[in-house]
Coordinates of C-alpha atoms in Angstrom, one line a residue:
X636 CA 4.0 18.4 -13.1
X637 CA 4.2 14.5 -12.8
X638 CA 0.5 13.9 -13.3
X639 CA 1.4 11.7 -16.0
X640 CA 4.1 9.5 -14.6
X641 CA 2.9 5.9 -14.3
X642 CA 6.5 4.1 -13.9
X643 CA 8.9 5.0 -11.2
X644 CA 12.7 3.6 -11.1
X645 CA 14.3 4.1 -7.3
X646 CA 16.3 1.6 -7.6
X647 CA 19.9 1.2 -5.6
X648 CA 19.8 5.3 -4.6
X649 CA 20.9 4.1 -1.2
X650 CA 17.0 5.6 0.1
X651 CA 16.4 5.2 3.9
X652 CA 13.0 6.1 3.3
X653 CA 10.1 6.5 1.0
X654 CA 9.2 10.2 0.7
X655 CA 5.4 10.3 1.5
X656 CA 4.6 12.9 -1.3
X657 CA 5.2 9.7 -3.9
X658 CA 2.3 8.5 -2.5
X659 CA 0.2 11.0 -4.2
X660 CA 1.2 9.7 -7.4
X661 CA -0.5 8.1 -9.4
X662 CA 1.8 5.2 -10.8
X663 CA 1.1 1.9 -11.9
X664 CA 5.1 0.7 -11.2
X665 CA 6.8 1.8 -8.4
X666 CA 10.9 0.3 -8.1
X667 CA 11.9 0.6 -4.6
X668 CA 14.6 -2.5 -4.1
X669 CA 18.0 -2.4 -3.4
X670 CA 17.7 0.5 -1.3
X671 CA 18.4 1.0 2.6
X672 CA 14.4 1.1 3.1
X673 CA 13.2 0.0 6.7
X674 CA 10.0 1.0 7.2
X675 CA 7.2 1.8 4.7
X676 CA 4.7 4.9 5.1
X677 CA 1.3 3.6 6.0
X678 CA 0.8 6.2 3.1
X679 CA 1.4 3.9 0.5
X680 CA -1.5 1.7 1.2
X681 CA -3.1 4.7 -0.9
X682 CA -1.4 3.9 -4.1
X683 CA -4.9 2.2 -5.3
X684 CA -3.4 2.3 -8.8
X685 CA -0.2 0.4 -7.8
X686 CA 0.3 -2.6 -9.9
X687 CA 3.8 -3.3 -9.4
X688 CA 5.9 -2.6 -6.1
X689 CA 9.3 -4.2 -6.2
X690 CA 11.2 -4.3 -2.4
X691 CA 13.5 -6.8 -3.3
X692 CA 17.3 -6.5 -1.0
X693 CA 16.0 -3.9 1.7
X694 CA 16.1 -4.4 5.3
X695 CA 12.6 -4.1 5.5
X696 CA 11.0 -4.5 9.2
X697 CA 7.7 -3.0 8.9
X698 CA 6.1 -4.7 6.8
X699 CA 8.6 -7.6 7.9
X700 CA 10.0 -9.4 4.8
X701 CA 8.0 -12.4 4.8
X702 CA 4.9 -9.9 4.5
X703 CA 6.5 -8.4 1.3
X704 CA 7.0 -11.6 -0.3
X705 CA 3.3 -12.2 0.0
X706 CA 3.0 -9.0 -2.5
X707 CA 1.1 -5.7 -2.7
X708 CA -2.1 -6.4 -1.5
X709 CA -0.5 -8.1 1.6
X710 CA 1.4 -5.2 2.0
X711 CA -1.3 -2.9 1.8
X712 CA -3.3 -4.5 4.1
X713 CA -0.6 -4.8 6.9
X714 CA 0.0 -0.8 6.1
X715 CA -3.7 -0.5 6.9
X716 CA -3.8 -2.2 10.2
X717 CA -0.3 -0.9 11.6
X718 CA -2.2 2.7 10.7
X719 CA -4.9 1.6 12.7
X720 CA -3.5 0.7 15.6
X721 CA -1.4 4.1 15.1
X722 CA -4.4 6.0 15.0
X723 CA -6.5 4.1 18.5
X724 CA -3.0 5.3 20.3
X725 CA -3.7 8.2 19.6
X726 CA -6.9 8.2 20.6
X727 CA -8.3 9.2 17.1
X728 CA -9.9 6.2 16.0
X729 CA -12.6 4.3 18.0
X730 CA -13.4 0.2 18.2
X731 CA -16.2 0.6 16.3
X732 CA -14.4 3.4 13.8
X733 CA -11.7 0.7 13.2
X734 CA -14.0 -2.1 12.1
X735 CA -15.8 0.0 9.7
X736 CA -12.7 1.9 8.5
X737 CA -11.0 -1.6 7.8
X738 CA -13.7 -3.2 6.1
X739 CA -13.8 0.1 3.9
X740 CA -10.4 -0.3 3.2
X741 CA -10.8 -4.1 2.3
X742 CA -14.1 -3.5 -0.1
X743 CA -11.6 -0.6 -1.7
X744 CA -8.3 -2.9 -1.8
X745 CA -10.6 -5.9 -3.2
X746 CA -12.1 -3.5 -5.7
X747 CA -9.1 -1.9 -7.2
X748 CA -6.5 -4.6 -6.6
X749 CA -9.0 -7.7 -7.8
X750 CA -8.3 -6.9 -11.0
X751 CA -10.4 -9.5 -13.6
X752 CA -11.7 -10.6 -10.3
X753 CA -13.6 -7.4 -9.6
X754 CA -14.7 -7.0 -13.7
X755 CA -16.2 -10.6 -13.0
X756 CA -18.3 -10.4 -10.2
X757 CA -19.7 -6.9 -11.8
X758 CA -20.2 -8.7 -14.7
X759 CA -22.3 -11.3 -13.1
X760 CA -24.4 -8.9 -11.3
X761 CA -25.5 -6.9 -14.3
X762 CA -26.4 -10.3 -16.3

């Protein structure tokens, strides 16, 4: 049982990919850099209690470097919209699905990843 486990440490294990069950972890660190990574699952734009994602010396193409250098929330969102186009070639998602499934995922990633951000705007609402 790994229920518990907030920090993860893959660092330099030579990974060519990120297992999608770690995605249903719940860590607050996750150490992915100086692997053989690639790609990223669109999975782990579900990490919502991700605080820390290190990529550093991968290959990464999707998300491209540059994107990863932005950081996590960057990341996620680029996850989110590379899982929605997935999903409309597949025919599973509709236009109008997409724009409500992407501002659901913004008002989540805004929420969670906002940090003092979202404390302070609750803050000012309840005043």
């Amino acid at each position: 049982d790994m229920a518990n486990l907030r920090c993860l440490n893959l660092r330099q294990n030579h990974l060519q990919e990120v297992p999608v069950e770690l995605t249903y972890l719940q860590l607050n660190t996750l150490d992915l850099s100086s692997n053989r990574l690639i790609n990223l699952p669109v999975e782990l734009r579900f990490m919502v209690t991700l605080v820390d994602l290190s990529l550093e010396e991968n290959p990464l193409q999707c998300p491209p470097a540059n994107m990863c250098c932005r950081g996590r929330v960057h990341i996620f969102k680029y996850l989110e919209t590379i899982a929605i186009k997935e999903d409309k070639k597949r025919g599973i998602l509709a236009d109008s699905e997409h724009r409500r499934s992407y501002r659901k995922s913004s008002q989540i990633g805004d929420m969670k990843f906002g940090g003092a951000g979202a404390d302070a705007r609750s803050k000012r609402h309840t005043r």
